[in-house]
Short mmCIF file of C-alpha atoms in Angstrom, two decimals:
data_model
loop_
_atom_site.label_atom_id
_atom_site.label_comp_id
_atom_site.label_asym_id
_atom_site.label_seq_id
_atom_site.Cartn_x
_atom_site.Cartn_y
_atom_site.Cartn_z
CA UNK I 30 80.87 64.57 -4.93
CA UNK I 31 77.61 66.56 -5.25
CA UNK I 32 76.44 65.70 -1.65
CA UNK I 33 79.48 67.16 -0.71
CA UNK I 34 78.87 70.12 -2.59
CA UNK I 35 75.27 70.40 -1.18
CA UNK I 36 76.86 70.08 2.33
CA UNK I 37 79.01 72.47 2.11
CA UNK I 38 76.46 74.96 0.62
CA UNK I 39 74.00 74.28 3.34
CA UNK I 40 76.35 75.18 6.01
CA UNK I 41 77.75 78.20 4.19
CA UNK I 42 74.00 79.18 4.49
CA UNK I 43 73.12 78.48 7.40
CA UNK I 44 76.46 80.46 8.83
CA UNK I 45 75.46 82.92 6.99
CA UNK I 46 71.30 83.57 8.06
CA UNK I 47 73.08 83.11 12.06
CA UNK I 48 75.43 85.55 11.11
CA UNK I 49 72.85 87.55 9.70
CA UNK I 50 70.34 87.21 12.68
CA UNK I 51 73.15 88.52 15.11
CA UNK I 52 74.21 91.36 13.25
CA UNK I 53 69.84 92.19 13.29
CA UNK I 54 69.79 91.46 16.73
CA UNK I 55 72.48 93.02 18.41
CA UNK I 56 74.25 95.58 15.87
CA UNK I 57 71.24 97.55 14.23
CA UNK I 58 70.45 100.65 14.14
CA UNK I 59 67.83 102.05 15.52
CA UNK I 60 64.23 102.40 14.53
CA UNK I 61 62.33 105.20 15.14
CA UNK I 62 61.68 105.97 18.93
CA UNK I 63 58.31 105.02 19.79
CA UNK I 64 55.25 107.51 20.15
CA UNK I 65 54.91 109.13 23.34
CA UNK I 66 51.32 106.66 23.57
CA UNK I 67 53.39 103.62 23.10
CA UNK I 68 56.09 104.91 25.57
CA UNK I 69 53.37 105.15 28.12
CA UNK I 70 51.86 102.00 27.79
CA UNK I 71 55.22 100.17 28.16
CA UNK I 72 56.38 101.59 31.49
CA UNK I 73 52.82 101.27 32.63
CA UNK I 74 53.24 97.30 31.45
CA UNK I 75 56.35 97.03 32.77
CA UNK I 76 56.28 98.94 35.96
CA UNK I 77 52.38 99.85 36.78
CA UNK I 78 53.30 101.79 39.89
CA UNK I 79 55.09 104.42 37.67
CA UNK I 80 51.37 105.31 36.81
CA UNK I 81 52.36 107.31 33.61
CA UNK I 82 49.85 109.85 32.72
CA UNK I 83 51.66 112.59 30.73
CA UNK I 84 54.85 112.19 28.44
CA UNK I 85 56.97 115.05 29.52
CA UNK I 86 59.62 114.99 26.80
CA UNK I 87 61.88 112.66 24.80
CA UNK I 88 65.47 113.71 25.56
CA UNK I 89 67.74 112.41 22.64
CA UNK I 90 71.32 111.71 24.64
CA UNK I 91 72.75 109.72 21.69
CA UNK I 92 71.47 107.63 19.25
CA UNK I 93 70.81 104.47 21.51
CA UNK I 94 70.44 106.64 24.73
CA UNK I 95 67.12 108.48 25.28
CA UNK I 96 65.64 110.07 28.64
CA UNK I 97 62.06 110.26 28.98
CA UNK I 98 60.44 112.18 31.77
CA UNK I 99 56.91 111.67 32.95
CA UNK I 100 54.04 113.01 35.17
CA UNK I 101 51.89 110.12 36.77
CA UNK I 102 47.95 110.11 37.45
CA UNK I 103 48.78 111.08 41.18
CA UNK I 104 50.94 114.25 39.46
CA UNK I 105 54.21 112.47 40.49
CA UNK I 106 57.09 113.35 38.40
CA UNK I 107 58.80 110.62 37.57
CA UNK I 108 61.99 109.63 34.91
CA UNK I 109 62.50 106.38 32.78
CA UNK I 110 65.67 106.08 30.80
CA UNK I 111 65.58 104.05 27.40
CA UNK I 112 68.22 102.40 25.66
CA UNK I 113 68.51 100.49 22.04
CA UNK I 114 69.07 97.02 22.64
CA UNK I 115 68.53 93.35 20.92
CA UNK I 116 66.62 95.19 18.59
CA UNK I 117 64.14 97.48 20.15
CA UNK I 118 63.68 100.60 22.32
CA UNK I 119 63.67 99.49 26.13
CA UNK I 120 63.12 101.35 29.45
CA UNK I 121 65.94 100.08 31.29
CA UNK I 122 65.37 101.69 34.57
CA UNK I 123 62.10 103.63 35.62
CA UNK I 124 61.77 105.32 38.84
CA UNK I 125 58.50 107.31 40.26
CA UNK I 126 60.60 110.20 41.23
CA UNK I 127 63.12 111.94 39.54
CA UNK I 128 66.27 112.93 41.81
CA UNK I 129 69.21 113.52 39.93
CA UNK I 130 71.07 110.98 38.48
CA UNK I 131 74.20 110.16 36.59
CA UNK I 132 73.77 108.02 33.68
CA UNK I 133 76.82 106.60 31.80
CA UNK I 134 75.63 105.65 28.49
CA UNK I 135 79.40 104.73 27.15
CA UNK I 136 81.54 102.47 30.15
CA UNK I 137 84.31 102.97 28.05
CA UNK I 138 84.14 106.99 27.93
CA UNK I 139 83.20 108.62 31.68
CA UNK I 140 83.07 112.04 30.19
CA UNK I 141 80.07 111.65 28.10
CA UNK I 142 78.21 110.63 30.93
CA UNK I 143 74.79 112.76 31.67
CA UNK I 144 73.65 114.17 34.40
CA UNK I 145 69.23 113.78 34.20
CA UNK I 146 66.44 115.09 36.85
CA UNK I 147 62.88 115.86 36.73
CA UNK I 148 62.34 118.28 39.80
CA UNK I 149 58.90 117.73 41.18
CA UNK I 150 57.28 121.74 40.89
CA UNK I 151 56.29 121.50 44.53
CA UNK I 152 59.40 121.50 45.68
CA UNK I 153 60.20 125.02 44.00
CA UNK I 154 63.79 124.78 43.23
CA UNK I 155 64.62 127.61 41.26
CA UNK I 156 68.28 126.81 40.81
CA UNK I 157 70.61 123.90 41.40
CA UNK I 158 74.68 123.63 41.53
CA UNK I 159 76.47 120.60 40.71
CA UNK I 160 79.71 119.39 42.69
CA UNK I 161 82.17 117.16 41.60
CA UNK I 162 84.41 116.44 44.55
CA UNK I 163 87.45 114.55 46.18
CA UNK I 164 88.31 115.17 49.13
CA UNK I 165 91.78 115.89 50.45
CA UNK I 166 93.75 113.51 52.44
CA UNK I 167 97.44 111.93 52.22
CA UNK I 168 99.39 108.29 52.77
CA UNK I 169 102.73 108.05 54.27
CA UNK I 170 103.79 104.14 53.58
CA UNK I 171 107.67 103.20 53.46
CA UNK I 172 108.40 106.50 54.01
CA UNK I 173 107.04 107.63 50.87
CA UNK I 174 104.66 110.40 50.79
CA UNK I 175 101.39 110.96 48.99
CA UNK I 176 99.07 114.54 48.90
CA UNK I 177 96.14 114.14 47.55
CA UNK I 178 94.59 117.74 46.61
CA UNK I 179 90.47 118.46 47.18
CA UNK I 180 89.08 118.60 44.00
CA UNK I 181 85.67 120.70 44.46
CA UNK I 182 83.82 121.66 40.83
CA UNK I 183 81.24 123.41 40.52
CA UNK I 184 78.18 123.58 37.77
CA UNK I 185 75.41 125.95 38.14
CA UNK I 186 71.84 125.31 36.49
CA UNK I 187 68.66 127.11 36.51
CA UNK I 188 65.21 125.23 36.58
CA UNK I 189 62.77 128.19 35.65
CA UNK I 190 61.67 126.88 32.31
CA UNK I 191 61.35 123.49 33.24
CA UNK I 192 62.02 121.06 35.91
CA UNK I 193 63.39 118.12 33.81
CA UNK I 194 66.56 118.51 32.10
CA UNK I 195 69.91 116.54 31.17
CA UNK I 196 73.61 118.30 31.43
CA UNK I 197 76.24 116.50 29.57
CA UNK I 198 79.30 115.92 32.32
CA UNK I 199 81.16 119.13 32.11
CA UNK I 200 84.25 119.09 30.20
CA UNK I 201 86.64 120.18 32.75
CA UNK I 202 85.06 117.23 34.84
CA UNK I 203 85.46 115.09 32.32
CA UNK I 204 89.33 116.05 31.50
CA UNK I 205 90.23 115.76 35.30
CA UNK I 206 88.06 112.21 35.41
CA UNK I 207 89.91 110.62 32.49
CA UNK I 208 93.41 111.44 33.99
CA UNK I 209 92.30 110.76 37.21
CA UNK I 210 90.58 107.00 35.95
CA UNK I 211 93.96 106.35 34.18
CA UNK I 212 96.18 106.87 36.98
CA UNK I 213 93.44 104.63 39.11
CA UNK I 214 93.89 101.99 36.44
CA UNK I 215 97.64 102.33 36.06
CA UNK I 216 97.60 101.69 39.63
CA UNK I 217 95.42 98.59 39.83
CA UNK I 218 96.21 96.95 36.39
CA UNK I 219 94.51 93.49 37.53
CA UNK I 220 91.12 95.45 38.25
CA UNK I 221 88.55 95.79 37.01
CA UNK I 222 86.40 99.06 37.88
CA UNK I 223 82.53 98.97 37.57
CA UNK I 224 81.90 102.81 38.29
CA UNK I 225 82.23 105.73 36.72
CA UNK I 226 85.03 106.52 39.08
CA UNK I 227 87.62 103.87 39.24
CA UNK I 228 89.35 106.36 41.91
CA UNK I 229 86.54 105.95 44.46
CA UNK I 230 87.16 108.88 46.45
CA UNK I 231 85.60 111.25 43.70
CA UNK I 232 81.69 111.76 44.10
CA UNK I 233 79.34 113.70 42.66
CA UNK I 234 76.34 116.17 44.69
CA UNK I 235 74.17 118.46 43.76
CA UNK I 236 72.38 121.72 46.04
CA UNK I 237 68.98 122.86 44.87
CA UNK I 238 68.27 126.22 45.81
CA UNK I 239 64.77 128.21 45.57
CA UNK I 240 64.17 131.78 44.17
CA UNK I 241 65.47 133.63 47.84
CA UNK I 242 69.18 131.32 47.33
CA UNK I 243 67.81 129.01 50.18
CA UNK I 244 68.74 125.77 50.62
CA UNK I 245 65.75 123.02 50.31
CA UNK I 246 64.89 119.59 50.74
CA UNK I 247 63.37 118.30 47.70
CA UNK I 248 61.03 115.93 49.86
CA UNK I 249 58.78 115.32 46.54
CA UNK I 250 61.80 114.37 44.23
CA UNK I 251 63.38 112.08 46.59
CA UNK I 252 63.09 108.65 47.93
CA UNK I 253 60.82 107.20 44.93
CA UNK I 254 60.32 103.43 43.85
CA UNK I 255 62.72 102.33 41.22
CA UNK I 256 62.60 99.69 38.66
CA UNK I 257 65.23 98.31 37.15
CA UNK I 258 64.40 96.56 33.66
CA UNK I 259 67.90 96.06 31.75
CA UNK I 260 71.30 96.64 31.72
CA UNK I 261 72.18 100.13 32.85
CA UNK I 262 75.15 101.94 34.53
CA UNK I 263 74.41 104.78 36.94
CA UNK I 264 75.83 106.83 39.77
CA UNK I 265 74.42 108.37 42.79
CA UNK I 266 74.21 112.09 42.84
CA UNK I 267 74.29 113.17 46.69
CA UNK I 268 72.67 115.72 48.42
CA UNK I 269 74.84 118.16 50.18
CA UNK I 270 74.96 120.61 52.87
CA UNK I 271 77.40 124.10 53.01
CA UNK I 272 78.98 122.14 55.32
CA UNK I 273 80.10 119.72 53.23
CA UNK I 274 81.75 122.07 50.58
CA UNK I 275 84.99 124.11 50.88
CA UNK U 28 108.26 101.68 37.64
CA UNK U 29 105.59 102.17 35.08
CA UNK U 30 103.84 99.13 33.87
CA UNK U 31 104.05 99.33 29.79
CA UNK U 32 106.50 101.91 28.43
CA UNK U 33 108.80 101.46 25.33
CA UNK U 34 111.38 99.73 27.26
CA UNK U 35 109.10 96.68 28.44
CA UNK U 36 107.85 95.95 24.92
CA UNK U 37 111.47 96.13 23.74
CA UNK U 38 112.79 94.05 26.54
CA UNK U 39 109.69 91.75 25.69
CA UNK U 40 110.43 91.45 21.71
CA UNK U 41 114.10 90.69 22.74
CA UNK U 42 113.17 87.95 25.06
CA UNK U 43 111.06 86.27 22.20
CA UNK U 44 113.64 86.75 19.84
CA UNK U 45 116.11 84.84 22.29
CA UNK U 46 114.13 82.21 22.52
CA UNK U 47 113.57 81.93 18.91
CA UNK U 48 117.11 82.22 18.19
CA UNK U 49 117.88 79.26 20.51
CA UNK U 50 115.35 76.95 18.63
CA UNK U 51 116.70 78.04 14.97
CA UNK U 52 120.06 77.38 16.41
CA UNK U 53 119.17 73.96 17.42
CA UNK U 54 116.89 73.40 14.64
CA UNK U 55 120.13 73.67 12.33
CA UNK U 56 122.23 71.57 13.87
CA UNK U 57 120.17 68.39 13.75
CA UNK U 58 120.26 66.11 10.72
CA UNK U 59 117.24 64.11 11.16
CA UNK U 60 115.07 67.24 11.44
CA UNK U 61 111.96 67.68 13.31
CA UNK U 62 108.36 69.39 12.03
CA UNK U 63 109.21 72.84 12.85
CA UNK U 64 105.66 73.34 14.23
CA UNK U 65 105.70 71.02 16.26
CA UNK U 66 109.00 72.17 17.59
CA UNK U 67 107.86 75.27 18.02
CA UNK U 68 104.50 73.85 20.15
CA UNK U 69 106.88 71.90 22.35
CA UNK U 70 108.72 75.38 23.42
CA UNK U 71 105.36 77.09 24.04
CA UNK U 72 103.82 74.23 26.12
CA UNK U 73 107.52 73.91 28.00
CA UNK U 74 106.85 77.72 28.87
CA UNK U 75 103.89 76.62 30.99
CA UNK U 76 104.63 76.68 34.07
CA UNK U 77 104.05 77.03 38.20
CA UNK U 78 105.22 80.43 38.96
CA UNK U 79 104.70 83.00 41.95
CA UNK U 80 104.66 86.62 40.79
CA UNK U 81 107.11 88.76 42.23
CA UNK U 82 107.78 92.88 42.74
CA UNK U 83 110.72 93.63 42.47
CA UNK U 84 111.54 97.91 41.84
CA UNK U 85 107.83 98.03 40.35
CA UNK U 86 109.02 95.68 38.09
CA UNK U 87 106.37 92.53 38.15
CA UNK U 88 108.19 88.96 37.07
CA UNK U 89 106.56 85.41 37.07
CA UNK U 90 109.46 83.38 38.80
CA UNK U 91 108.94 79.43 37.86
CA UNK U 92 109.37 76.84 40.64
CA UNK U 93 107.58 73.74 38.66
CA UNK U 94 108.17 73.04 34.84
CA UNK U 95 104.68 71.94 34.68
CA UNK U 96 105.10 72.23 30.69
CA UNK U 97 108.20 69.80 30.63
CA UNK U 98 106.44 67.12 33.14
CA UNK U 99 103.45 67.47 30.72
CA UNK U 100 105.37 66.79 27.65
CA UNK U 101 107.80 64.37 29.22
CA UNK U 102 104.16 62.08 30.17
CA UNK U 103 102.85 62.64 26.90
CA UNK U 104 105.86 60.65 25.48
CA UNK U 105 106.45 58.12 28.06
CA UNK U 106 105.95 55.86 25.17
CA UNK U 107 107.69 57.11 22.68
CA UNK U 108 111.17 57.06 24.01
CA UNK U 109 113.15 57.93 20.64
CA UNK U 110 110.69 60.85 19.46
CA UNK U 111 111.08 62.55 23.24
CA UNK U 112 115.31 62.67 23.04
CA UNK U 113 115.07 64.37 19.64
CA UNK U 114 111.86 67.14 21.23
CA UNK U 115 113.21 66.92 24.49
CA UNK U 116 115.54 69.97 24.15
CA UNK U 117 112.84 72.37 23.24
CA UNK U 118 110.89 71.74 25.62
CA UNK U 119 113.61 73.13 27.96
CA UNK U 120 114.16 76.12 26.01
CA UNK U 121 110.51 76.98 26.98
CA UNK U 122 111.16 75.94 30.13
CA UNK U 123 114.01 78.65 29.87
CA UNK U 124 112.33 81.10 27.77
CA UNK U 125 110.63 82.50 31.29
CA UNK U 126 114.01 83.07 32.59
CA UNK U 127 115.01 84.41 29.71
CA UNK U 128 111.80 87.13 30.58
CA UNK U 129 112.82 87.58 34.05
CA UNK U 130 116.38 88.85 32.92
CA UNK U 131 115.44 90.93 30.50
CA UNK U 132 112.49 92.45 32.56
CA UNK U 133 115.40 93.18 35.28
CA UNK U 134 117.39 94.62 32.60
CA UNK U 135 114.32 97.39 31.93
CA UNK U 136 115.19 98.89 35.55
CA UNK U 137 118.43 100.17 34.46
CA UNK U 138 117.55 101.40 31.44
CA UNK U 139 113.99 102.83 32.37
CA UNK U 140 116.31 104.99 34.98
CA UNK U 141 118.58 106.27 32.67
CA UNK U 142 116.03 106.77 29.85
CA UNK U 143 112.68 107.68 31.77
CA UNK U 144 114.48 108.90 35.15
CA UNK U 145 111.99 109.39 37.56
CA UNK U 146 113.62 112.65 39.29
CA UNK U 147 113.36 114.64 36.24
CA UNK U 148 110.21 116.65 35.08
CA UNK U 149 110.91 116.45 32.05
CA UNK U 150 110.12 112.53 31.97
CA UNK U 151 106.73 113.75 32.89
CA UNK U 152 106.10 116.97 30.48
CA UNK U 153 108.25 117.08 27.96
CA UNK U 154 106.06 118.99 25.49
CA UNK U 155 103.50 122.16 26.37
CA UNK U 156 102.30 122.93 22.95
CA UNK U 157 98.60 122.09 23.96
CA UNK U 158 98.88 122.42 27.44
CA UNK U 159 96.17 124.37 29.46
CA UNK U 160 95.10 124.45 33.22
CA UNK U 161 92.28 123.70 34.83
CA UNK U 162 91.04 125.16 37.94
CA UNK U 163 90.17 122.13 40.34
CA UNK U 164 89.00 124.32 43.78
CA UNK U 165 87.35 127.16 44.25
CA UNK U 166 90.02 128.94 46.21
CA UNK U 167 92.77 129.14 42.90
CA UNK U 168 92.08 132.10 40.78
CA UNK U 169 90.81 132.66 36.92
CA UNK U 170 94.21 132.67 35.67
CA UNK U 171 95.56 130.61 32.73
CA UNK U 172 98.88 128.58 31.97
CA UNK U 173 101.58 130.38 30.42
CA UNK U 174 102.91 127.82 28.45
CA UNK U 175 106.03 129.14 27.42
CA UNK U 176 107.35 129.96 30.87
CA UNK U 177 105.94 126.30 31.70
CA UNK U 178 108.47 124.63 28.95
CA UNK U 179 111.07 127.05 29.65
CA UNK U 180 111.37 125.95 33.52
CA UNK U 181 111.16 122.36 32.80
CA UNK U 182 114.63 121.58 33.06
CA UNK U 183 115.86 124.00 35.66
CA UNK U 184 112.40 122.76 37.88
CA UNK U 185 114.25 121.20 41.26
CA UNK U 186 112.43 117.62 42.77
CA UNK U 187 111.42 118.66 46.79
CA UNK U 188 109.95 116.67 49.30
CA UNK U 189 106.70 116.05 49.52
CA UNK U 190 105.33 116.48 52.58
CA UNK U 191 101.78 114.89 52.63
CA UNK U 192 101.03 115.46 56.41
CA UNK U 193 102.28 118.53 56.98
CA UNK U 194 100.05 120.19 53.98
CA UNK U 195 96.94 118.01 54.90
CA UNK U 196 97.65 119.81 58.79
CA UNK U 197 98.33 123.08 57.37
CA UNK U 198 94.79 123.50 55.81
CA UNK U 199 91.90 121.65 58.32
CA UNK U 200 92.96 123.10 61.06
CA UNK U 201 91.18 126.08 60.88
CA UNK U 202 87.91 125.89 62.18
CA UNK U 203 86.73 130.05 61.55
CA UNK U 204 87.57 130.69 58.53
CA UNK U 205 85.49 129.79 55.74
CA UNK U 206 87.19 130.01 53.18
CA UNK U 207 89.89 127.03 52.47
CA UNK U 208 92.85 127.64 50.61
CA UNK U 209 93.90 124.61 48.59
CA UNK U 210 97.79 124.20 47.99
CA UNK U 211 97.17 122.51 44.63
CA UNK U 212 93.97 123.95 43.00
CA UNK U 213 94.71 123.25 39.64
CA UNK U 214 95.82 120.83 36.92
CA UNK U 215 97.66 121.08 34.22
CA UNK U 216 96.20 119.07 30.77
CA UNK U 217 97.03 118.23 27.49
CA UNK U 218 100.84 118.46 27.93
CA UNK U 219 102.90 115.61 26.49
CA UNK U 220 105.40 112.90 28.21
CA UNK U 221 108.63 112.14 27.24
CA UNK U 222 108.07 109.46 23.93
CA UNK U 223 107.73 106.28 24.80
CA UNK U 224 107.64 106.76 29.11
CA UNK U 225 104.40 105.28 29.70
CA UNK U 226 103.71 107.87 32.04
CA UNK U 227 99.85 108.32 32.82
CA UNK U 228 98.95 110.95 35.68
CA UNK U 229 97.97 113.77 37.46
CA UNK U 230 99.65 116.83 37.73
CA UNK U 231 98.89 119.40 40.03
CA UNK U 232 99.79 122.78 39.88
CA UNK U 233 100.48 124.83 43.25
CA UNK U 234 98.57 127.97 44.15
CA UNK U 235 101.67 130.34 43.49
CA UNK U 236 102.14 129.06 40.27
CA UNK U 237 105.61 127.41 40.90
CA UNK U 238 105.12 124.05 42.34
CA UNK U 239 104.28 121.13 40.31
CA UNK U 240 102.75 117.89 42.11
CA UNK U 241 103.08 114.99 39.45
CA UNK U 242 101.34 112.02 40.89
CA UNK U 243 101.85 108.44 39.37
CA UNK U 244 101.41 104.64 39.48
CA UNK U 245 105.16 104.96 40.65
CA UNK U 246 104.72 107.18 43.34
CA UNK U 247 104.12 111.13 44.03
CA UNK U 248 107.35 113.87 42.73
CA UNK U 249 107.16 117.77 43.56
CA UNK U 250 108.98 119.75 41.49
CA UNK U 251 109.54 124.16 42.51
CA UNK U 252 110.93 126.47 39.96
CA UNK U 253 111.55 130.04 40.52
CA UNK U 254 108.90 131.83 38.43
CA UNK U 255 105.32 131.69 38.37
CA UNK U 256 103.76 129.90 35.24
CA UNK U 257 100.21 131.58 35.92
CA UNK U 258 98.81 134.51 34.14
CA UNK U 259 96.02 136.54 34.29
CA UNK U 260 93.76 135.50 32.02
CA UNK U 261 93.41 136.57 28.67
CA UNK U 262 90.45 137.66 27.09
#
């Protein structure tokens, strides 16, 4: 009768410590962040060619979403993005540059994505606008007709303070996105969509301008090396031309 | 039509309750009575089996060609002769529930047209106490959503043709000007369905203020009332 007892206490106890452990290891909260020394020293570890010098800034996005820009020894400006996971604070992507970039820190919720950038000073943007587009086009199939409207949206920023910076998804984006995923998943129940645009025709692009409203090529915040350390969910922010807006 | 509405998870709970009804009925009647759960694990595993999935009206149905369930159970009992006539009948009620599913899913057509008709805006917005607009392309104007004119023209709002081609045409072929107009620049947000319709969407609002372009799973509807439910905006 007792060793029964035992038993059964034993493996109440052990459920309990695993249940325990899991909770500690995947459902914490988080610590503090770490100092902008230790935040250094990890990306160097991790990813030596980011060459961290300087700690730009720590860019609270949520509580388990942080964006930390950098300047290298070589006075590259470069971008790591840091996420609470299994228990600590991890750079899950680090890149040596630091074009644009959407991050989606919830994959349930597209509208509280971020947009994050660090603009390399050389290349003397001044200003940048943000698009959100879908272009027009139609389907005729059965005989049954389909417009689809250009959706063109437009966010304006200015970089004169500083050329890092984060811009929570606008909310008129972010009302036309969450209709616009529904429908997309309402019309492809047995999919499942890995972007932050089920309807794959929407895309986001940015302009940067300089102080005389020119268009430039941001040579020295482009085409960096990237480093992908965890689990993260981003999309491409183009580059566009006049040309390609209405 | 549309995938989960009201009507499917009615038609749904009937269908279940069918089948349950069936096995209570011929639980009753026996006199050397079976475990009821494992009566009611016979009918679930005599659900299983082959189907090929079907569209019929938007309406998706699993049609079954093998009782996969049935052979299963009928193997499983190939040596117990006596037990299998007594379970044997349940087993075929599963086999039956899924055609028991089909009809009812067929039945949600009918109904789903009379309830949630397709033709009418007012399936679509049925309430505007929220509603707003939001400007989609640069060529629609600062103007904002007069909400009462909105609810007032819902019912009177006549379903056109759309004519996807022709409007496409109509605006890229015009190489000079810069400036492109955009039929449908904005859409309309935060209005309300009809209860229980299912209905998730888009719906575009033409540059005049008159036209409505509600665009669904189902398919695309373009509804034109007589007055303009722009305003200027107010400050």
């Amino acid at each position: 009768m007792t060793k029964k007892k035992i038993q059964v206490i034993l493996l109440s106890g052990v459920i309990l410590v695993a249940l325990f452990l899991i909770y500690w290891f995947y459902f914490s909260k988080p610590t503090d962040f770490p100092s902008d020394q230790q935040l250094a020293k990890e990306i160097n570890q991790i990813f030596p060619k980011a060459d961290v010098d300087t700690i730009q800034d720590t860019i609270i996005l949520d509580s388990e979403h942080v964006f930390v820009p950098f300047v290298s020894s070589n006075e590259e400006y470069g971008s790591s993005y840091w996420t609470w996971e299994k228990h600590k604070w991890k750079p899950v992507y680090i890149n040596t540059v630091g074009d644009p970039l959407v991050w989606r820190i919830d994959s349930k919720d597209p509208s509280s994505s971020f947009i994050v950038w660090n603009i390399h000073p050389r290349d003397n943007v001044n200003y940048m606008r943000f698009y959100m587009i879908r272009d027009r086009g139609y389907h005729i199939s059965y005989g049954i007709h389909t417009y689809i409207p250009q959706i063109q949206m437009e966010k304006q920023l200015s970089l004169k303070e500083q050329g890092y910076g984060v811009l929570k998804l606008p909310i008129e984006w972010g009302n036309f996105l969450t209709r616009a995923n529904r429908l997309a998943k309402a019309q492809n129940p047995n999919v499942t969509f890995n972007s932050l645009l089920p309807d794959a025709s929407v895309y986001i692009g940015w302009m940067p301008y300089n102080s005389d409203d020119e268009l430039v090529f941001p040579e020295n915040s482009v085409n960096g090396h990237g480093f992908i350390n965890g689990d993260i969910e981003t999309d491409f922010v183009r580059l566009l031309n006049e040309i390609d807006l209405e | 039509m549309v995938y989960s509405n009201v009507v499917t998870i009615i038609a749904t709970i009937v269908a279940w309750l069918i089948i349950g009804g069936l096995v209570l009925i011929k639980h009753k009647k026996l006199q050397d009575k079976p475990k009821l759960w494992k009566v009611i694990l016979i009918v679930i595993v005599g659900m299983f089996s082959f189907t090929i999935n079907l569209n019929f009206q938007g309406v998706s149905m699993r049609i079954p060609i093998l009782p996969l369930g049935v052979l299963l159970l009928m193997f499983a009992f190939r040596n117990k002769g006596e037990s299998w006539q007594k379970y044997r009948i349940y087993a075929w009620i599963g086999f039956l529930g899924q055609f028991i599913f089909i009809l009812t899913s067929l039945l949600t057509i009918p109904v789903n047209s009379v309830l949630y008709p397709e033709e009418e805006l007012s399936t679509y917005i049925a309430n505007t106490h929220n509603a707003n607009i939001i400007q989609t392309h640069p060529s629609g104007e600062e103007y904002s959503l007069n909400k009462e004119i909105l609810s007032k023209q819902i019912k009177s709002m006549k379903q056109e043709s759309v004519y996807s081609e022709q409007w496409y045409q109509e605006l890229t072929v015009n190489p000079d000007s810069t400036k492109v107009n955009e039929r449908f620049p904005y859409v309309v947000i935060d209005t309300l369905p009809k209860w229980g319709s299912g209905f998730e969407g888009l719906i575009y609002l033409e540059k005049d203020g008159k036209g409505l372009l509600v665009s669904t799973a189902a398919g695309q509807y373009y509804f034109r009332g007589e007055v303009s439910v722009l305003m200027e905006e107010q400050r």
